XYZ file of C-alpha atoms in Angstrom:
498
model
C 16.370 -30.786 19.269
C 12.641 -30.838 19.600
C 10.278 -28.487 17.851
C 9.663 -25.525 20.103
C 7.963 -22.176 20.059
C 10.190 -19.402 18.800
C 9.210 -15.743 19.064
C 10.499 -13.260 16.534
C 12.661 -15.731 14.615
C 12.724 -15.826 10.830
C 11.665 -19.338 9.917
C 13.893 -19.413 6.838
C 16.974 -18.883 8.999
C 16.446 -21.598 11.539
C 16.114 -25.351 11.139
C 13.699 -27.163 13.428
C 14.693 -30.817 13.657
C 12.520 -33.626 14.948
C 13.175 -37.350 14.861
C 11.545 -39.533 12.250
C 9.439 -41.115 14.969
C 7.320 -37.953 15.124
C 6.432 -38.135 11.439
C 5.840 -41.876 11.635
C 3.626 -41.466 14.689
C 1.526 -38.737 13.102
C 0.947 -40.847 10.026
C 0.292 -43.973 12.061
C -2.396 -42.096 13.960
C -3.873 -41.165 10.547
C -3.825 -37.564 11.630
C -2.287 -36.307 8.394
C -2.250 -33.027 10.280
C -5.120 -31.116 8.666
C -6.903 -34.258 7.597
C -9.902 -35.512 9.541
C -9.235 -37.631 12.606
C -11.881 -39.467 14.541
C -12.197 -38.181 18.082
C -15.173 -39.772 19.766
C -18.155 -39.854 17.448
C -17.247 -36.739 15.427
C -14.636 -36.127 12.781
C -12.186 -33.367 13.665
C -9.083 -31.876 12.195
C -5.847 -30.993 13.965
C -5.785 -27.426 15.284
C -2.283 -27.494 16.750
C 0.658 -29.694 17.677
C 2.641 -28.148 20.525
C 5.414 -29.229 22.872
C 3.854 -29.158 26.325
C 6.485 -30.720 28.546
C 9.452 -32.986 29.021
C 9.661 -36.402 30.718
C 12.210 -37.519 33.313
C 13.987 -39.446 30.562
C 14.549 -36.271 28.591
C 11.835 -36.999 26.045
C 9.688 -34.180 24.656
C 5.952 -34.409 25.273
C 3.641 -33.152 22.539
C -0.080 -32.433 22.718
C -2.333 -32.612 19.677
C -5.435 -30.413 19.916
C -8.403 -31.110 17.634
C -11.109 -28.796 16.334
C -13.704 -30.389 18.651
C -11.638 -29.511 21.736
C -10.294 -33.001 22.407
C -6.571 -33.711 22.750
C -4.071 -36.540 22.585
C -0.445 -36.693 23.729
C 2.704 -38.502 22.718
C 6.403 -38.335 23.550
C 9.385 -38.142 21.228
C 13.040 -38.768 21.978
C 15.022 -35.630 21.266
C 17.246 -35.934 18.228
C 20.338 -33.980 17.334
C 21.059 -32.170 14.094
C 22.557 -34.564 11.606
C 21.408 -37.665 13.501
C 20.443 -40.575 11.267
C 16.711 -40.573 10.736
C 16.237 -36.953 11.796
C 13.846 -34.901 9.685
C 13.165 -31.214 9.535
C 9.957 -29.297 9.913
C 10.244 -28.636 6.183
C 10.098 -32.416 5.605
C 6.953 -32.558 7.714
C 5.511 -29.633 5.744
C 6.123 -31.425 2.446
C 4.595 -34.625 3.848
C 1.583 -32.632 5.011
C 0.993 -31.237 1.496
C 1.390 -34.672 -0.042
C -1.015 -36.308 2.416
C -3.685 -33.625 2.271
C -3.287 -32.143 -1.205
C -3.287 -28.687 0.392
C -0.755 -26.774 -1.696
C -2.220 -23.417 -0.755
C -0.705 -23.231 2.713
C 2.747 -21.650 2.981
C 5.553 -23.047 5.103
C 5.161 -20.157 7.539
C 1.417 -20.741 7.894
C 2.093 -24.443 8.480
C 4.603 -23.704 11.242
C 2.285 -21.263 12.956
C -0.847 -23.386 12.687
C 0.429 -26.915 13.324
C 3.787 -26.666 15.062
C 3.007 -23.643 17.231
C 5.979 -21.716 15.900
C 5.525 -17.976 15.636
C 7.071 -16.712 12.414
C 8.466 -13.207 12.372
C 7.709 -10.711 9.644
C 11.408 -10.565 8.713
C 11.488 -11.652 5.089
C 15.190 -11.031 4.560
C 15.878 -14.705 3.835
C 13.115 -14.788 1.218
C 14.531 -11.632 -0.357
C 18.030 -13.131 -0.389
C 16.687 -16.201 -2.155
C 14.758 -14.109 -4.693
C 17.802 -12.000 -5.544
C 19.712 -15.094 -6.715
C 17.336 -15.371 -9.681
C 16.784 -11.651 -10.359
C 18.439 -9.766 -13.213
C 18.395 -6.407 -14.959
C 17.399 -6.673 -18.634
C 18.569 -4.327 -21.402
C 17.011 -4.482 -24.880
C 18.994 -2.521 -27.473
C 17.491 -1.078 -30.660
C 18.210 1.490 -33.349
C 16.216 4.691 -33.090
C 16.282 8.342 -34.072
C 16.456 11.384 -31.814
C 15.016 14.694 -32.966
C 16.510 17.956 -31.710
C 15.644 21.562 -32.437
C 18.111 23.590 -34.496
C 18.259 27.306 -35.248
C 19.632 29.285 -38.215
C 18.826 31.753 -40.918
C 15.995 29.566 -42.059
C 14.424 29.629 -38.628
C 13.962 26.873 -36.070
C 13.947 23.351 -37.487
C 14.228 19.737 -36.362
C 17.428 17.772 -36.857
C 17.183 13.948 -36.845
C 20.082 11.945 -35.402
C 20.424 8.205 -35.621
C 21.323 6.687 -32.281
C 21.191 3.501 -30.247
C 18.633 3.312 -27.494
C 17.560 0.637 -25.070
C 14.634 -0.255 -22.886
C 15.355 -1.651 -19.469
C 13.496 -3.603 -16.824
C 13.799 -6.616 -14.593
C 13.757 -10.322 -15.284
C 13.721 -13.642 -13.452
C 15.775 -16.763 -14.145
C 13.172 -19.543 -14.108
C 15.029 -22.511 -15.610
C 18.628 -23.626 -16.085
C 20.240 -26.663 -17.629
C 23.814 -27.464 -18.595
C 23.422 -25.646 -21.915
C 20.956 -22.774 -21.500
C 19.562 -20.440 -18.857
C 16.052 -19.023 -19.392
C 14.872 -15.589 -18.229
C 11.264 -14.426 -18.180
C 10.428 -10.737 -18.465
C 7.705 -8.484 -19.879
C 7.005 -8.357 -23.599
C 7.076 -4.572 -23.459
C 10.651 -4.686 -22.105
C 11.964 -6.419 -25.262
C 9.693 -4.637 -27.789
C 9.909 -0.971 -28.816
C 7.521 1.030 -30.977
C 10.355 3.597 -31.404
C 12.663 1.233 -33.295
C 13.799 2.387 -36.748
C 13.031 0.366 -39.873
C 16.682 -0.650 -40.181
C 16.469 -2.174 -36.715
C 14.991 -5.183 -38.539
C 11.940 -5.435 -36.270
C 10.528 -3.825 -33.175
C 12.364 -6.322 -30.989
C 15.781 -5.581 -29.573
C 18.782 -6.218 -31.802
C 20.776 -7.317 -28.758
C 19.844 -8.286 -25.206
C 22.021 -8.255 -22.099
C 21.334 -9.126 -18.478
C 23.126 -8.113 -15.296
C 22.616 -10.254 -12.190
C 22.005 -8.707 -8.799
C 25.191 -7.412 -7.231
C 26.664 -5.808 -10.347
C 26.756 -2.036 -10.795
C 27.737 -1.764 -14.458
C 25.415 -0.369 -17.129
C 25.787 0.043 -20.909
C 27.923 2.986 -22.087
C 29.056 4.197 -25.485
C 32.226 2.503 -26.671
C 33.147 5.603 -28.640
C 32.933 3.719 -31.926
C 30.226 3.283 -34.535
C 29.062 0.409 -36.701
C 28.958 0.402 -40.507
C 25.570 2.180 -40.474
C 26.736 5.016 -38.239
C 25.117 3.845 -34.985
C 26.996 3.915 -31.696
C 28.266 0.593 -30.383
C 27.427 0.105 -26.707
C 29.811 -1.505 -24.236
C 28.047 -3.624 -21.602
C 31.143 -4.390 -19.549
C 32.327 -7.655 -18.060
C 29.471 -8.353 -15.642
C 26.697 -8.737 -18.234
C 25.805 -11.861 -20.165
C 24.289 -11.719 -23.646
C 20.897 -13.293 -24.364
C 18.677 -14.072 -27.320
C 14.929 -13.618 -27.663
C 13.093 -16.928 -28.101
C 9.447 -15.875 -27.955
C 6.684 -13.905 -26.306
C 3.050 -12.831 -26.403
C 1.941 -9.194 -26.320
C -1.530 -10.031 -24.971
C 0.047 -11.806 -21.994
C 2.945 -9.324 -21.694
C 5.369 -12.226 -21.254
C 8.621 -12.822 -23.112
C 11.514 -15.243 -22.663
C 15.237 -14.724 -23.253
C 17.894 -17.381 -23.050
C 21.645 -17.275 -22.497
C 24.399 -19.853 -22.481
C 24.657 -21.238 -18.972
C 28.448 -21.122 -19.056
C 28.254 -17.378 -19.754
C 25.813 -16.866 -16.897
C 27.862 -18.803 -14.356
C 31.028 -17.045 -15.488
C 29.477 -13.806 -14.245
C 28.141 -15.307 -11.004
C 28.382 -19.011 -10.196
C 25.663 -18.675 -7.519
C 22.818 -17.730 -9.881
C 19.898 -20.140 -9.492
C 16.443 -20.518 -10.998
C 13.445 -19.263 -9.045
C 10.761 -21.706 -8.022
C 7.192 -21.075 -9.168
C 4.653 -20.868 -6.342
C 1.577 -23.105 -6.562
C -0.572 -19.992 -6.258
C -1.202 -17.072 -3.931
C -3.910 -15.587 -1.752
C -5.060 -12.090 -0.895
C -3.071 -10.793 2.057
C -0.021 -12.875 1.210
C 3.391 -11.208 1.204
C 4.435 -9.720 -2.143
C 8.136 -8.873 -2.485
C 8.896 -6.949 -5.678
C 12.408 -6.987 -7.165
C 13.126 -4.757 -10.139
C 15.273 -2.135 -11.813
C 13.434 1.138 -11.058
C 14.452 4.042 -13.273
C 17.236 1.821 -14.645
C 19.370 2.856 -11.673
C 20.010 -0.586 -10.196
C 18.023 -3.355 -8.596
C 15.975 -2.708 -5.479
C 13.367 -4.438 -3.343
C 9.971 -3.286 -2.101
C 7.451 -5.232 -0.060
C 3.699 -5.315 0.355
C 0.846 -7.775 0.087
C -1.441 -9.169 -2.584
C -4.348 -6.717 -2.596
C -6.599 -8.219 -5.293
C -6.147 -11.748 -6.612
C -7.477 -11.122 -10.136
C -8.710 -8.108 -12.061
C -8.423 -6.694 -15.563
C -6.436 -3.615 -16.569
C -5.869 -1.892 -19.922
C -2.274 -1.875 -21.091
C -0.494 -1.129 -24.369
C 2.543 -3.361 -24.885
C 3.091 -3.042 -28.645
C 1.047 0.004 -29.588
C -2.230 -1.885 -29.207
C -4.289 -1.463 -26.042
C -5.523 -4.754 -24.591
C -7.183 -6.014 -21.438
C -4.767 -7.962 -19.229
C -5.648 -10.198 -16.275
C -3.537 -9.083 -13.344
C -3.033 -9.427 -9.634
C -2.877 -6.197 -7.650
C -0.122 -5.651 -5.094
C 0.598 -2.690 -2.858
C 4.399 -3.051 -3.054
C 5.762 0.142 -4.613
C 6.704 -0.117 -8.303
C 8.359 2.446 -10.532
C 9.301 2.751 -14.188
C 11.954 0.094 -14.743
C 10.336 -2.429 -12.378
C 8.644 -4.028 -15.387
C 9.556 -7.689 -15.790
C 10.871 -8.028 -12.265
C 9.552 -10.778 -10.032
C 6.951 -10.627 -7.280
C 7.858 -13.225 -4.650
C 6.114 -14.676 -1.590
C 7.512 -15.105 1.914
C 9.140 -18.375 0.849
C 11.032 -16.682 -1.994
C 8.832 -18.334 -4.633
C 7.653 -16.457 -7.711
C 3.978 -15.452 -7.537
C 3.926 -12.934 -10.385
C 5.765 -10.639 -12.772
C 5.473 -6.869 -12.250
C 4.152 -5.130 -15.345
C 2.165 -1.967 -14.555
C 1.549 0.649 -11.915
C -0.580 3.625 -11.042
C 1.768 6.578 -11.322
C -0.370 8.596 -8.916
C -0.755 5.944 -6.217
C 2.167 3.736 -5.226
C -0.152 1.349 -3.364
C -1.930 0.367 -6.587
C 0.377 -1.707 -8.790
C 0.009 -4.823 -10.879
C 1.725 -8.085 -11.695
C 1.004 -10.927 -14.098
C -0.238 -13.930 -12.034
C 2.117 -16.878 -11.646
C -0.204 -19.281 -13.492
C 0.115 -17.138 -16.634
C 3.847 -16.498 -16.192
C 4.720 -20.164 -15.667
C 2.364 -21.450 -18.355
C 3.495 -18.924 -20.961
C 7.221 -19.208 -20.186
C 7.273 -23.003 -20.406
C 5.062 -22.844 -23.506
C 7.540 -20.502 -25.222
C 10.505 -22.741 -24.388
C 8.677 -25.856 -25.612
C 7.720 -24.205 -28.908
C 11.207 -22.833 -29.517
C 12.774 -26.207 -28.761
C 10.358 -27.945 -31.145
C 10.511 -25.407 -33.979
C 13.941 -23.835 -33.645
C 12.448 -20.355 -33.957
C 10.520 -17.831 -31.890
C 7.037 -19.233 -32.418
C 5.753 -17.592 -29.232
C 2.845 -18.868 -27.168
C 0.303 -21.294 -28.600
C -2.801 -22.817 -27.084
C -5.926 -24.606 -28.283
C -9.350 -22.991 -28.456
C -12.122 -25.030 -26.842
C -14.940 -23.196 -28.600
C -17.088 -22.655 -25.533
C -18.562 -19.446 -24.128
C -19.461 -19.304 -20.440
C -21.459 -17.153 -18.063
C -20.229 -16.449 -14.528
C -22.803 -16.733 -11.761
C -22.911 -16.931 -7.969
C -19.460 -15.455 -7.438
C -18.715 -15.559 -3.707
C -15.910 -15.667 -1.171
C -15.341 -19.030 0.504
C -13.302 -19.345 3.723
C -11.563 -22.570 4.747
C -11.120 -22.620 8.517
C -8.793 -25.624 8.439
C -6.215 -23.722 6.351
C -7.103 -20.202 7.536
C -7.366 -19.080 3.927
C -10.080 -18.107 1.507
C -10.810 -17.923 -2.186
C -13.439 -16.644 -4.595
C -15.581 -19.367 -6.145
C -17.817 -19.037 -9.200
C -20.431 -21.055 -11.017
C -19.205 -21.452 -14.607
C -22.135 -22.173 -16.904
C -21.879 -22.904 -20.628
C -23.828 -20.333 -22.661
C -22.737 -21.296 -26.176
C -20.821 -24.043 -27.971
C -19.160 -23.282 -31.324
C -20.065 -25.646 -34.135
C -17.183 -27.931 -35.102
C -15.187 -27.024 -32.010
C -13.453 -29.217 -29.443
C -16.258 -28.398 -27.014
C -18.848 -29.743 -29.451
C -16.740 -32.853 -30.012
C -16.671 -33.357 -26.245
C -20.456 -33.136 -26.137
C -20.858 -30.006 -24.016
C -24.241 -28.308 -24.094
C -25.693 -24.966 -23.150
C -26.502 -24.937 -19.442
C -23.743 -27.362 -18.416
C -21.853 -26.215 -15.309
C -18.108 -26.817 -15.674
C -16.381 -28.171 -12.565
C -12.988 -29.547 -13.641
C -10.546 -29.581 -16.538
C -8.817 -32.923 -17.039
C -5.388 -33.100 -18.707
C -3.847 -36.506 -19.405
C -6.142 -38.044 -16.814
C -5.260 -35.535 -14.066
C -8.247 -33.527 -12.854
C -7.867 -29.814 -12.082
C -10.778 -28.287 -10.202
C -12.130 -25.140 -11.866
C -13.186 -22.465 -9.406
C -12.756 -19.424 -11.655
C -13.438 -19.156 -15.383
C -9.954 -17.837 -16.211
C -8.379 -21.014 -14.841
C -9.401 -22.831 -18.028
C -7.378 -20.419 -20.177
C -4.391 -20.697 -17.825
C -4.479 -24.491 -17.991
C -4.670 -24.398 -21.783
C -1.211 -22.767 -21.762
C 0.198 -25.980 -20.284
C -1.051 -28.468 -22.895
C 0.760 -29.657 -26.013
C -0.117 -31.625 -29.143
C -0.603 -35.272 -28.141
C -2.084 -34.422 -24.735
C -5.631 -35.491 -23.899
C -8.215 -33.123 -22.462
C -11.666 -33.645 -21.007
C -14.117 -31.691 -18.878
C -16.159 -32.595 -15.827
C -19.541 -30.907 -15.570
C -22.976 -30.964 -13.989
C -26.098 -31.282 -16.123
C -29.577 -31.214 -14.659
C -28.096 -31.818 -11.208
C -26.114 -34.874 -12.313
C -22.305 -35.028 -12.429
C -20.681 -36.266 -15.631
C -17.432 -36.250 -17.553
C -16.790 -35.968 -21.273
C -14.743 -38.434 -23.255
C -11.080 -37.465 -23.729
C -10.002 -35.527 -26.823
C -6.433 -35.938 -28.090
C -5.051 -32.574 -29.166
C -3.437 -32.224 -32.596
C -1.339 -29.414 -34.041
C -4.284 -27.871 -35.922
C -6.125 -27.370 -32.605
C -3.532 -24.754 -31.610
C -3.200 -21.127 -32.608
C -0.644 -18.461 -31.753
C -1.490 -16.150 -28.854
C -0.792 -12.662 -30.212
């Protein structure tokens, strides 16, 4: 069937099929959808592609409207679902991103802007997708409870050794035939209340329950050799191990045997990381509020980046966060924040207890970079090394911060001028030849250039590099554009992110 306008239909629930000729024609016309197309003497981009009629032969007629007001038409033979050569609107969306490099537009925005399909606000399909990768996390540790006691000697305090646990949410972000990896908050797996005989402040045991299970840990009625209760997690939990984390990022990773995970629920799948997010975008929060079972709340991204103070291991630090207005409660920590496509855009980690419209999540660039960094380090070292990244040795000033709107994608972003204010002697930055006053414009990893629009993007990108990778920087000096030589990173360039 041809692409048509659909009112009030969830785009994730319906497949729009168009024959391959449509895609071929669009590319042949060099429209590339949002790319520039020559209409008369001026360059214009595509504003919309809409079905405007049907021919006597049963072909669908489409009209392309350009930003300068001009139009062009073409006809397409209607195809049937499953017909050889048929493609979906999702295929066209992926081709659009590949042709234009515009990864910031969501599938829903693409449908609305270029295929004239009105997308409903029903995000039930996105929620259903997100729940497949969402789990409840329990971190068990030895602790002591103190209770008041009376008697002839007066009121006193009686200590009792017990087993406690912290609980939150988590997201499956990678699976292979051997292991399944879950990302959660550092403060979910770390407890300042753990006893000395716990071995460390990290949990002694970790268990996860996937969405759809109602069990929770209970006392087995027996004790271990040290007099602590043994908890029974039931048959619907799978056991995990801690493989690394970073308190300053509030990110930690657990892993479980994939066969154990699939034995509990064979449908569990890894979440996809979003390429980014924008203010106003849907934010669906999945977590384990109050430890009473998983639930879903929905809002939008309110602030794309700000800094909040948070204590994750007894030390208060400043954390870069995104603000969302989806309601969060104690126990939501570590749960995912997802967009309208069911992709992970952040990890819930803090909230304002007095205002449920002011809550925070760790941005996806930090979550993805840190999680993959932890897995890579554990795989290489066989122990929980945590997060490592190199230090460039450059200090920058932020100037001319402003909001920039892109009419072609109907989205905006904040852009900054990132100027070098100091270069540390003997550092990578000095080796690269950076100087005070240089304006940084791109960070280049293994020959791939990443535009730098915000200063924190450099730190996020540094989470993705490993020993043996090459890095370089593009900059402007005295009005001239330039690029440094490449520096090959070695192990001594890296340090552990505490």
